Amino acid sequence: MFDYEILKVIWWLLVGVLLVGFAIMDGHDMGVGTLLPFVGKNDIERRVVINTVGPHWDGNQVWFITGGGAIFAAWPLVYATAFSGFYWAMLAVLWALFFRPVGFDYRSKIHNATWRSTWDWGLFIGGAVPPLIFGVAFGNLLQGVPFHFNDYLVSTYTGSFWQLLNPFALLAGVVSSAMITMHGGVYLAHRTEGQIQHRAISGALIAAMVMVVSFLLAGLWLRLGGIEGYVITSVVDAAAMPDPLAKTVVRAADGWWRNYEQQPMLWLLPVIGTCSALLTMALLIARRTGLAFILSSLAITGVIGTAGAAMFPFIMPSSTMPNASLTVWDSVSSHLTLGLMLVATLIFMPLIVIYTSWAYRVMRGKVTESHIRANEHSAY
């Protein structure tokens, strides 16, 4: 079995993989939901759009559930503190997600234009709101979250919901929302044809451009806009038992850039995020939608990886008590817990990938209007 220090890093990487997997797999479902009211101009077209993701969306949410479970089990202090500070934001995500299962199941049960239009907008909310809030959350993490611990390691959040909606965090929300919308548009272009495909490509191109511009602006803001990063100045025993108060942390103007200065190879992450999005646009124009989906997935990996690499080893910095900032080293579960979870992950993660790949292979191909008309009662 790996020693404690290595397991801590492994779980940082695994949580990152789960977040990227969620953004790629459940993200294209949400992107399709975001584009639904604008790409589908009538009921048949909207049913085509819905049926591109209808058979897969609930399976893809396994990534979301697994990611949340992994954070709960591997980083319990992060989970508890985040759900305290981001309580109303997380509730907003859950409320938005409620529209998805009900919308998919109920939308086509009644032949009524008002009924169906209402659920179409419900699916839009379920697709558009979560990526926006997740991006806002990341923006706040990069600025630091106002929380502190007492001597019993009970956390207290001293901010408010409205403080989360600050300008930089909203810009990060734009990056996230545009990224997911681009990804959904690429997937929709791959699974449809005709006017629906044309509109999906147009939506994906606009979203990709917004993503690239806002991503670069966020990077410049972090570098030049006075947002300080966090740096550990004391000696850290990476193999010690977790104690978030047993370190010294300071804020520095170049705090989030030091990893990039020490490891220049990390610059590949923002380059991949930006260039992959631009290549996605070129491939969409050339109607190479399958390859565009791969490049779009790489763009997501690059963007999320950029933030993760900048913050390492910090997971949830504290703006009001920097020494209480939660890091990879001091917010984790026990050695035994991390080891048992790693074994379970090595068993079940491949199974998730295998069954997901099989499902997409079986249900591959274009979804057309003629297919919807021929399967009036079995399609969504």
mmCIF file of C-alpha atoms in Angstrom:
data_model
loop_
_atom_site.group_PDB
_atom_site.id
_atom_site.type_symbol
_atom_site.label_atom_id
_atom_site.label_comp_id
_atom_site.label_asym_id
_atom_site.label_seq_id
_atom_site.Cartn_x
_atom_site.Cartn_y
_atom_site.Cartn_z
ATOM 1 C CA MET A 1 0.000 0.000 0.000
ATOM 2 C CA PHE A 2 1.161 3.561 -0.677
ATOM 3 C CA ASP A 3 2.377 5.695 2.189
ATOM 4 C CA TYR A 4 0.170 8.472 3.550
ATOM 5 C CA GLU A 5 1.846 11.338 1.699
ATOM 6 C CA ILE A 6 1.521 9.648 -1.704
ATOM 7 C CA LEU A 7 -2.105 8.705 -1.031
ATOM 8 C CA LYS A 8 -2.913 12.351 -0.315
ATOM 9 C CA VAL A 9 -1.540 13.367 -3.717
ATOM 10 C CA ILE A 10 -3.228 10.424 -5.461
ATOM 11 C CA TRP A 11 -6.596 11.500 -4.087
ATOM 12 C CA TRP A 12 -6.010 15.082 -5.162
ATOM 13 C CA LEU A 13 -5.442 13.748 -8.676
ATOM 14 C CA LEU A 14 -8.420 11.374 -8.497
ATOM 15 C CA VAL A 15 -10.809 14.097 -7.351
ATOM 16 C CA GLY A 16 -9.511 16.201 -10.234
ATOM 17 C CA VAL A 17 -10.168 13.336 -12.654
ATOM 18 C CA LEU A 18 -13.705 12.984 -11.310
ATOM 19 C CA LEU A 19 -14.354 16.711 -11.694
ATOM 20 C CA VAL A 20 -13.053 16.647 -15.261
ATOM 21 C CA GLY A 21 -15.087 13.507 -15.986
ATOM 22 C CA PHE A 22 -18.199 15.176 -14.615
ATOM 23 C CA ALA A 23 -17.581 18.303 -16.704
ATOM 24 C CA ILE A 24 -17.077 16.261 -19.880
ATOM 25 C CA MET A 25 -19.800 13.646 -19.472
ATOM 26 C CA ASP A 26 -22.570 15.409 -17.559
ATOM 27 C CA GLY A 27 -21.363 18.726 -18.946
ATOM 28 C CA HIS A 28 -22.416 18.010 -22.521
ATOM 29 C CA ASP A 29 -25.874 17.056 -21.227
ATOM 30 C CA MET A 30 -26.106 20.401 -19.441
ATOM 31 C CA GLY A 31 -24.786 22.216 -22.498
ATOM 32 C CA VAL A 32 -27.494 20.620 -24.622
ATOM 33 C CA GLY A 33 -30.091 21.700 -22.052
ATOM 34 C CA THR A 34 -28.750 25.239 -22.161
ATOM 35 C CA LEU A 35 -29.085 25.352 -25.947
ATOM 36 C CA LEU A 36 -32.436 23.545 -26.090
ATOM 37 C CA PRO A 37 -34.809 26.571 -26.300
ATOM 38 C CA PHE A 38 -32.633 28.253 -28.912
ATOM 39 C CA VAL A 39 -31.636 25.353 -31.162
ATOM 40 C CA GLY A 40 -35.068 23.733 -31.365
ATOM 41 C CA LYS A 41 -37.590 26.033 -33.044
ATOM 42 C CA ASN A 42 -40.594 23.704 -32.831
ATOM 43 C CA ASP A 43 -41.716 20.691 -30.829
ATOM 44 C CA ILE A 44 -40.236 18.059 -33.157
ATOM 45 C CA GLU A 45 -36.856 19.808 -33.262
ATOM 46 C CA ARG A 46 -36.780 20.119 -29.487
ATOM 47 C CA ARG A 47 -37.596 16.433 -29.145
ATOM 48 C CA VAL A 48 -34.672 15.680 -31.434
ATOM 49 C CA VAL A 49 -32.408 17.735 -29.174
ATOM 50 C CA ILE A 50 -33.702 16.050 -26.017
ATOM 51 C CA ASN A 51 -33.321 12.571 -27.479
ATOM 52 C CA THR A 52 -29.617 13.101 -28.162
ATOM 53 C CA VAL A 53 -29.010 13.047 -24.394
ATOM 54 C CA GLY A 54 -32.186 11.414 -23.079
ATOM 55 C CA PRO A 55 -30.802 7.854 -22.911
ATOM 56 C CA HIS A 56 -27.554 8.942 -21.232
ATOM 57 C CA TRP A 57 -28.077 11.886 -18.901
ATOM 58 C CA ASP A 58 -28.889 9.873 -15.767
ATOM 59 C CA GLY A 59 -25.920 7.560 -16.312
ATOM 60 C CA ASN A 60 -23.656 10.561 -16.770
ATOM 61 C CA GLN A 61 -24.732 11.936 -13.395
ATOM 62 C CA VAL A 62 -22.819 9.027 -11.846
ATOM 63 C CA TRP A 63 -19.758 11.255 -12.283
ATOM 64 C CA PHE A 64 -21.435 14.001 -10.257
ATOM 65 C CA ILE A 65 -22.505 11.642 -7.490
ATOM 66 C CA THR A 66 -19.128 9.895 -7.410
ATOM 67 C CA GLY A 67 -17.284 13.216 -7.299
ATOM 68 C CA GLY A 68 -19.398 14.461 -4.390
ATOM 69 C CA GLY A 69 -18.962 11.151 -2.574
ATOM 70 C CA ALA A 70 -15.205 11.219 -3.122
ATOM 71 C CA ILE A 71 -14.916 14.735 -1.674
ATOM 72 C CA PHE A 72 -17.035 13.697 1.317
ATOM 73 C CA ALA A 73 -14.916 10.615 2.025
ATOM 74 C CA ALA A 74 -11.432 11.841 1.054
ATOM 75 C CA TRP A 75 -11.691 15.498 2.171
ATOM 76 C CA PRO A 76 -14.304 15.607 4.959
ATOM 77 C CA LEU A 77 -13.211 19.025 6.237
ATOM 78 C CA VAL A 78 -13.492 20.467 2.731
ATOM 79 C CA TYR A 79 -16.941 18.950 2.281
ATOM 80 C CA ALA A 80 -18.217 20.269 5.622
ATOM 81 C CA THR A 81 -16.701 23.730 5.220
ATOM 82 C CA ALA A 82 -17.796 24.130 1.591
ATOM 83 C CA PHE A 83 -21.388 23.165 2.319
ATOM 84 C CA SER A 84 -21.389 25.658 5.172
ATOM 85 C CA GLY A 85 -19.989 28.570 3.182
ATOM 86 C CA PHE A 86 -21.633 27.715 -0.138
ATOM 87 C CA TYR A 87 -24.868 26.417 1.407
ATOM 88 C CA TRP A 88 -27.355 28.527 -0.563
ATOM 89 C CA ALA A 89 -25.316 28.222 -3.741
ATOM 90 C CA MET A 90 -25.293 24.425 -3.457
ATOM 91 C CA LEU A 91 -29.026 24.423 -2.771
ATOM 92 C CA ALA A 92 -29.520 26.486 -5.924
ATOM 93 C CA VAL A 93 -27.613 23.796 -7.857
ATOM 94 C CA LEU A 94 -29.807 21.061 -6.387
ATOM 95 C CA TRP A 95 -33.008 22.986 -7.072
ATOM 96 C CA ALA A 96 -31.912 23.508 -10.674
ATOM 97 C CA LEU A 97 -31.033 19.833 -11.057
ATOM 98 C CA PHE A 98 -34.543 18.870 -9.910
ATOM 99 C CA PHE A 99 -35.838 20.097 -13.272
ATOM 100 C CA ARG A 100 -33.810 17.537 -15.208
ATOM 101 C CA PRO A 101 -35.343 14.154 -14.240
ATOM 102 C CA VAL A 102 -38.854 15.590 -14.106
ATOM 103 C CA GLY A 103 -38.381 17.464 -17.369
ATOM 104 C CA PHE A 104 -37.054 14.458 -19.272
ATOM 105 C CA ASP A 105 -39.788 12.158 -17.955
ATOM 106 C CA TYR A 106 -42.823 14.469 -18.039
ATOM 107 C CA ARG A 107 -42.250 16.789 -20.976
ATOM 108 C CA SER A 108 -43.764 14.610 -23.686
ATOM 109 C CA LYS A 109 -46.455 12.972 -21.560
ATOM 110 C CA ILE A 110 -49.047 15.601 -22.503
ATOM 111 C CA HIS A 111 -49.662 17.016 -25.992
ATOM 112 C CA ASN A 112 -49.931 20.606 -24.872
ATOM 113 C CA ALA A 113 -47.708 23.394 -26.179
ATOM 114 C CA THR A 114 -47.648 25.333 -22.899
ATOM 115 C CA TRP A 115 -46.856 22.218 -20.873
ATOM 116 C CA ARG A 116 -43.980 21.244 -23.152
ATOM 117 C CA SER A 117 -42.568 24.758 -23.404
ATOM 118 C CA THR A 118 -42.567 25.053 -19.599
ATOM 119 C CA TRP A 119 -40.528 21.878 -19.241
ATOM 120 C CA ASP A 120 -38.187 22.997 -22.030
ATOM 121 C CA TRP A 121 -37.321 26.055 -19.963
ATOM 122 C CA GLY A 122 -37.042 23.833 -16.908
ATOM 123 C CA LEU A 123 -34.437 21.746 -18.729
ATOM 124 C CA PHE A 124 -32.703 24.991 -19.691
ATOM 125 C CA ILE A 125 -32.491 25.996 -16.008
ATOM 126 C CA GLY A 126 -31.225 22.515 -15.087
ATOM 127 C CA GLY A 127 -28.511 22.817 -17.721
ATOM 128 C CA ALA A 128 -27.492 26.459 -17.373
ATOM 129 C CA VAL A 129 -27.523 27.128 -13.635
ATOM 130 C CA PRO A 130 -25.150 24.419 -12.259
ATOM 131 C CA PRO A 131 -22.149 25.267 -14.518
ATOM 132 C CA LEU A 132 -22.565 28.956 -13.727
ATOM 133 C CA ILE A 133 -22.606 28.336 -9.972
ATOM 134 C CA PHE A 134 -19.688 25.889 -10.111
ATOM 135 C CA GLY A 135 -17.663 28.522 -11.952
ATOM 136 C CA VAL A 136 -18.602 31.175 -9.391
ATOM 137 C CA ALA A 137 -17.503 28.781 -6.640
ATOM 138 C CA PHE A 138 -14.095 28.296 -8.287
ATOM 139 C CA GLY A 139 -13.754 32.060 -8.627
ATOM 140 C CA ASN A 140 -14.335 32.451 -4.902
ATOM 141 C CA LEU A 141 -11.845 29.699 -4.086
ATOM 142 C CA LEU A 142 -9.166 31.575 -6.020
ATOM 143 C CA GLN A 143 -9.908 34.705 -3.960
ATOM 144 C CA GLY A 144 -10.240 32.897 -0.642
ATOM 145 C CA VAL A 145 -13.371 32.040 1.304
ATOM 146 C CA PRO A 146 -14.185 33.857 4.590
ATOM 147 C CA PHE A 147 -14.148 31.038 7.148
ATOM 148 C CA HIS A 148 -12.159 30.095 10.244
ATOM 149 C CA PHE A 149 -11.834 27.220 12.712
ATOM 150 C CA ASN A 150 -12.052 27.231 16.479
ATOM 151 C CA ASP A 151 -9.876 25.030 18.702
ATOM 152 C CA TYR A 152 -12.250 22.113 18.085
ATOM 153 C CA LEU A 153 -11.932 22.450 14.298
ATOM 154 C CA VAL A 154 -15.526 23.618 13.971
ATOM 155 C CA SER A 155 -15.690 25.944 10.978
ATOM 156 C CA THR A 156 -17.561 29.239 10.899
ATOM 157 C CA TYR A 157 -18.397 31.006 7.643
ATOM 158 C CA THR A 158 -18.466 34.783 8.030
ATOM 159 C CA GLY A 159 -19.522 35.796 4.522
ATOM 160 C CA SER A 160 -22.907 35.965 2.842
ATOM 161 C CA PHE A 161 -24.479 34.558 -0.307
ATOM 162 C CA TRP A 162 -24.303 37.913 -2.077
ATOM 163 C CA GLN A 163 -20.575 38.204 -1.379
ATOM 164 C CA LEU A 164 -20.087 35.134 -3.551
ATOM 165 C CA LEU A 165 -21.427 37.106 -6.524
ATOM 166 C CA ASN A 166 -18.402 39.360 -6.842
ATOM 167 C CA PRO A 167 -17.062 40.485 -10.257
ATOM 168 C CA PHE A 168 -14.155 38.034 -10.533
ATOM 169 C CA ALA A 169 -16.293 35.094 -9.432
ATOM 170 C CA LEU A 170 -18.954 36.032 -11.984
ATOM 171 C CA LEU A 171 -16.256 36.125 -14.676
ATOM 172 C CA ALA A 172 -15.196 32.622 -13.616
ATOM 173 C CA GLY A 173 -18.866 31.662 -13.897
ATOM 174 C CA VAL A 174 -18.900 32.946 -17.475
ATOM 175 C CA VAL A 175 -15.837 30.800 -18.265
ATOM 176 C CA SER A 176 -17.540 27.713 -16.847
ATOM 177 C CA SER A 177 -20.923 28.378 -18.456
ATOM 178 C CA ALA A 178 -19.446 29.115 -21.878
ATOM 179 C CA MET A 179 -17.193 26.053 -21.678
ATOM 180 C CA ILE A 180 -20.092 23.713 -20.932
ATOM 181 C CA THR A 181 -22.336 25.343 -23.547
ATOM 182 C CA MET A 182 -19.578 24.917 -26.149
ATOM 183 C CA HIS A 183 -19.218 21.260 -25.208
ATOM 184 C CA GLY A 184 -22.956 20.662 -25.404
ATOM 185 C CA GLY A 185 -23.155 22.399 -28.780
ATOM 186 C CA VAL A 186 -20.356 20.203 -30.149
ATOM 187 C CA TYR A 187 -22.092 17.038 -28.942
ATOM 188 C CA LEU A 188 -25.406 18.216 -30.373
ATOM 189 C CA ALA A 189 -23.774 18.982 -33.727
ATOM 190 C CA HIS A 190 -22.356 15.449 -33.762
ATOM 191 C CA ARG A 191 -25.718 13.798 -33.075
ATOM 192 C CA THR A 192 -27.999 15.873 -35.327
ATOM 193 C CA GLU A 193 -28.240 17.098 -38.908
ATOM 194 C CA GLY A 194 -29.765 19.862 -40.997
ATOM 195 C CA GLN A 195 -30.933 23.085 -39.398
ATOM 196 C CA ILE A 196 -30.577 21.755 -35.857
ATOM 197 C CA GLN A 197 -26.936 20.925 -36.490
ATOM 198 C CA HIS A 198 -26.372 24.323 -38.095
ATOM 199 C CA ARG A 199 -27.814 26.145 -35.079
ATOM 200 C CA ALA A 200 -25.868 23.929 -32.669
ATOM 201 C CA ILE A 201 -22.623 24.758 -34.455
ATOM 202 C CA SER A 202 -23.430 28.470 -34.344
ATOM 203 C CA GLY A 203 -24.136 28.259 -30.615
ATOM 204 C CA ALA A 204 -20.968 26.267 -29.957
ATOM 205 C CA LEU A 205 -18.830 28.728 -31.922
ATOM 206 C CA ILE A 206 -20.171 31.704 -29.963
ATOM 207 C CA ALA A 207 -19.721 29.869 -26.649
ATOM 208 C CA ALA A 208 -16.162 28.814 -27.549
ATOM 209 C CA MET A 209 -15.182 32.382 -28.367
ATOM 210 C CA VAL A 210 -16.716 33.651 -25.114
ATOM 211 C CA MET A 211 -14.877 30.904 -23.221
ATOM 212 C CA VAL A 212 -11.479 31.752 -24.710
ATOM 213 C CA VAL A 213 -11.847 35.504 -24.141
ATOM 214 C CA SER A 214 -13.180 35.183 -20.586
ATOM 215 C CA PHE A 215 -10.552 32.529 -19.697
ATOM 216 C CA LEU A 216 -7.729 34.825 -20.829
ATOM 217 C CA LEU A 217 -9.310 37.794 -19.037
ATOM 218 C CA ALA A 218 -9.569 35.780 -15.815
ATOM 219 C CA GLY A 219 -5.882 34.867 -16.069
ATOM 220 C CA LEU A 220 -4.892 38.492 -16.617
ATOM 221 C CA TRP A 221 -7.099 39.565 -13.714
ATOM 222 C CA LEU A 222 -5.404 37.050 -11.419
ATOM 223 C CA ARG A 223 -1.989 38.281 -12.507
ATOM 224 C CA LEU A 224 -2.542 42.024 -12.727
ATOM 225 C CA GLY A 225 -5.803 42.717 -10.921
ATOM 226 C CA GLY A 226 -4.573 42.548 -7.344
ATOM 227 C CA ILE A 227 -5.969 39.115 -6.441
ATOM 228 C CA GLU A 228 -3.466 37.595 -4.023
ATOM 229 C CA GLY A 229 -2.677 33.903 -3.898
ATOM 230 C CA TYR A 230 -1.718 31.796 -0.904
ATOM 231 C CA VAL A 231 1.675 30.415 0.088
ATOM 232 C CA ILE A 232 2.671 28.053 2.913
ATOM 233 C CA THR A 233 5.720 29.507 4.670
ATOM 234 C CA SER A 234 6.203 26.916 7.423
ATOM 235 C CA VAL A 235 7.592 23.417 7.147
ATOM 236 C CA VAL A 236 4.848 20.913 6.387
ATOM 237 C CA ASP A 237 5.033 17.250 7.347
ATOM 238 C CA ALA A 238 3.075 15.779 4.450
ATOM 239 C CA ALA A 239 2.851 12.397 6.169
ATOM 240 C CA ALA A 240 1.486 13.737 9.464
ATOM 241 C CA MET A 241 -2.076 13.406 10.707
ATOM 242 C CA PRO A 242 -4.353 16.198 9.427
ATOM 243 C CA ASP A 243 -4.342 19.453 11.389
ATOM 244 C CA PRO A 244 -5.258 22.523 9.298
ATOM 245 C CA LEU A 245 -4.094 24.904 12.051
ATOM 246 C CA ALA A 246 -0.538 23.507 12.237
ATOM 247 C CA LYS A 247 0.925 25.637 9.451
ATOM 248 C CA THR A 248 1.654 29.231 8.562
ATOM 249 C CA VAL A 249 0.111 30.721 5.433
ATOM 250 C CA VAL A 250 0.627 34.155 3.908
ATOM 251 C CA ARG A 251 -0.990 35.895 0.977
ATOM 252 C CA ALA A 252 1.259 36.993 -1.884
ATOM 253 C CA ALA A 253 0.663 38.776 -5.178
ATOM 254 C CA ASP A 254 2.308 35.924 -7.090
ATOM 255 C CA GLY A 255 0.887 33.156 -4.892
ATOM 256 C CA TRP A 256 -1.104 31.424 -7.621
ATOM 257 C CA TRP A 257 1.789 31.685 -10.091
ATOM 258 C CA ARG A 258 4.577 30.096 -8.076
ATOM 259 C CA ASN A 259 3.817 26.552 -9.174
ATOM 260 C CA TYR A 260 4.051 27.694 -12.786
ATOM 261 C CA GLU A 261 7.350 29.438 -12.096
ATOM 262 C CA GLN A 262 8.779 26.346 -10.411
ATOM 263 C CA GLN A 263 7.358 23.874 -12.957
ATOM 264 C CA PRO A 264 7.233 25.532 -16.404
ATOM 265 C CA MET A 265 5.649 22.403 -17.911
ATOM 266 C CA LEU A 266 2.432 23.390 -16.151
ATOM 267 C CA TRP A 267 1.992 26.177 -18.708
ATOM 268 C CA LEU A 268 0.856 23.441 -21.074
ATOM 269 C CA LEU A 269 -2.462 23.342 -19.197
ATOM 270 C CA PRO A 270 -3.693 26.860 -20.083
ATOM 271 C CA VAL A 271 -2.226 26.422 -23.575
ATOM 272 C CA ILE A 272 -4.215 23.200 -24.004
ATOM 273 C CA GLY A 273 -7.352 24.872 -22.670
ATOM 274 C CA THR A 274 -7.087 27.813 -25.061
ATOM 275 C CA CYS A 275 -5.761 26.111 -28.185
ATOM 276 C CA SER A 276 -8.151 23.161 -27.912
ATOM 277 C CA ALA A 277 -11.107 25.542 -27.828
ATOM 278 C CA LEU A 278 -9.810 27.364 -30.912
ATOM 279 C CA LEU A 279 -9.224 24.062 -32.723
ATOM 280 C CA THR A 280 -12.730 22.982 -31.735
ATOM 281 C CA MET A 281 -14.061 26.032 -33.552
ATOM 282 C CA ALA A 282 -12.064 25.214 -36.680
ATOM 283 C CA LEU A 283 -13.216 21.587 -36.648
ATOM 284 C CA LEU A 284 -16.852 22.612 -36.229
ATOM 285 C CA ILE A 285 -16.623 24.885 -39.245
ATOM 286 C CA ALA A 286 -15.182 21.921 -41.169
ATOM 287 C CA ARG A 287 -18.031 19.695 -39.830
ATOM 288 C CA ARG A 288 -15.511 17.348 -38.142
ATOM 289 C CA THR A 289 -17.784 17.022 -35.151
ATOM 290 C CA GLY A 290 -16.386 13.798 -33.664
ATOM 291 C CA LEU A 291 -12.859 15.179 -33.492
ATOM 292 C CA ALA A 292 -14.268 18.499 -32.290
ATOM 293 C CA PHE A 293 -15.816 16.700 -29.301
ATOM 294 C CA ILE A 294 -12.415 15.273 -28.360
ATOM 295 C CA LEU A 295 -10.804 18.717 -28.609
ATOM 296 C CA SER A 296 -13.646 20.250 -26.611
ATOM 297 C CA SER A 297 -13.016 17.664 -23.895
ATOM 298 C CA LEU A 298 -9.330 18.593 -23.931
ATOM 299 C CA ALA A 299 -10.276 22.266 -23.546
ATOM 300 C CA ILE A 300 -12.283 21.400 -20.430
ATOM 301 C CA THR A 301 -9.353 19.390 -19.061
ATOM 302 C CA GLY A 302 -6.978 22.283 -19.677
ATOM 303 C CA VAL A 303 -9.197 24.901 -18.029
ATOM 304 C CA ILE A 304 -9.911 22.856 -14.892
ATOM 305 C CA GLY A 305 -6.294 21.685 -14.746
ATOM 306 C CA THR A 306 -5.084 25.296 -14.942
ATOM 307 C CA ALA A 307 -6.991 26.248 -11.793
ATOM 308 C CA GLY A 308 -6.025 23.060 -9.966
ATOM 309 C CA ALA A 309 -2.320 23.416 -10.751
ATOM 310 C CA ALA A 310 -2.314 27.073 -9.678
ATOM 311 C CA MET A 311 -3.917 26.311 -6.307
ATOM 312 C CA PHE A 312 -1.989 23.167 -5.359
ATOM 313 C CA PRO A 313 -1.651 22.213 -2.527
ATOM 314 C CA PHE A 314 -4.542 24.479 -1.483
ATOM 315 C CA ILE A 315 -8.099 23.205 -1.842
ATOM 316 C CA MET A 316 -10.093 25.822 0.052
ATOM 317 C CA PRO A 317 -8.105 28.900 1.128
ATOM 318 C CA SER A 318 -9.404 31.073 3.953
ATOM 319 C CA SER A 319 -9.434 34.836 3.410
ATOM 320 C CA THR A 320 -10.125 35.677 7.068
ATOM 321 C CA MET A 321 -7.770 33.161 8.702
ATOM 322 C CA PRO A 322 -5.129 32.096 6.150
ATOM 323 C CA ASN A 323 -3.538 29.575 8.541
ATOM 324 C CA ALA A 324 -6.863 27.681 8.531
ATOM 325 C CA SER A 325 -6.768 27.213 4.747
ATOM 326 C CA LEU A 326 -7.502 23.627 3.771
ATOM 327 C CA THR A 327 -4.824 21.866 1.755
ATOM 328 C CA VAL A 328 -4.068 18.471 0.279
ATOM 329 C CA TRP A 329 -1.968 17.681 3.347
ATOM 330 C CA ASP A 330 -4.263 18.624 6.212
ATOM 331 C CA SER A 331 -7.910 18.179 5.176
ATOM 332 C CA VAL A 332 -7.949 14.483 4.299
ATOM 333 C CA SER A 333 -9.269 11.304 5.862
ATOM 334 C CA SER A 334 -7.132 8.691 7.573
ATOM 335 C CA HIS A 335 -4.482 6.589 5.865
ATOM 336 C CA LEU A 336 -6.727 3.514 6.099
ATOM 337 C CA THR A 337 -9.738 5.315 4.604
ATOM 338 C CA LEU A 338 -7.773 6.654 1.656
ATOM 339 C CA GLY A 339 -6.271 3.212 1.010
ATOM 340 C CA LEU A 340 -9.601 1.383 1.084
ATOM 341 C CA MET A 341 -11.196 4.012 -1.137
ATOM 342 C CA LEU A 342 -8.359 3.684 -3.642
ATOM 343 C CA VAL A 343 -8.971 -0.066 -3.923
ATOM 344 C CA ALA A 344 -12.689 0.522 -4.467
ATOM 345 C CA THR A 345 -11.935 3.198 -7.070
ATOM 346 C CA LEU A 346 -9.573 0.919 -8.996
ATOM 347 C CA ILE A 347 -12.359 -1.668 -9.162
ATOM 348 C CA PHE A 348 -15.389 0.471 -9.943
ATOM 349 C CA MET A 349 -13.943 3.297 -12.036
ATOM 350 C CA PRO A 350 -13.099 0.984 -14.964
ATOM 351 C CA LEU A 351 -16.612 -0.484 -14.738
ATOM 352 C CA ILE A 352 -18.137 3.000 -15.043
ATOM 353 C CA VAL A 353 -15.964 3.753 -18.082
ATOM 354 C CA ILE A 354 -16.768 0.386 -19.698
ATOM 355 C CA TYR A 355 -20.542 0.533 -19.313
ATOM 356 C CA THR A 356 -20.631 4.193 -20.356
ATOM 357 C CA SER A 357 -18.588 3.436 -23.480
ATOM 358 C CA TRP A 358 -20.829 0.470 -24.290
ATOM 359 C CA ALA A 359 -24.014 2.545 -23.885
ATOM 360 C CA TYR A 360 -22.743 5.284 -26.188
ATOM 361 C CA ARG A 361 -21.604 2.728 -28.759
ATOM 362 C CA VAL A 362 -24.971 0.963 -28.817
ATOM 363 C CA MET A 363 -26.928 4.225 -29.128
ATOM 364 C CA ARG A 364 -24.562 6.022 -31.496
ATOM 365 C CA GLY A 365 -25.658 7.728 -34.701
ATOM 366 C CA LYS A 366 -27.797 10.680 -35.686
ATOM 367 C CA VAL A 367 -31.132 11.510 -34.091
ATOM 368 C CA THR A 368 -33.450 12.727 -36.840
ATOM 369 C CA GLU A 369 -36.934 14.167 -37.082
ATOM 370 C CA SER A 370 -38.091 11.093 -39.009
ATOM 371 C CA HIS A 371 -36.869 8.904 -36.120
ATOM 372 C CA ILE A 372 -38.899 10.948 -33.624
ATOM 373 C CA ARG A 373 -42.056 10.742 -35.754
ATOM 374 C CA ALA A 374 -41.609 6.995 -36.220
ATOM 375 C CA ASN A 375 -41.156 6.463 -32.456
ATOM 376 C CA GLU A 376 -43.769 8.878 -31.177
ATOM 377 C CA HIS A 377 -44.477 6.951 -27.966
ATOM 378 C CA SER A 378 -41.036 5.555 -27.160
ATOM 379 C CA ALA A 379 -38.898 8.653 -27.731
ATOM 380 C CA TYR A 380 -38.616 11.468 -25.179
#
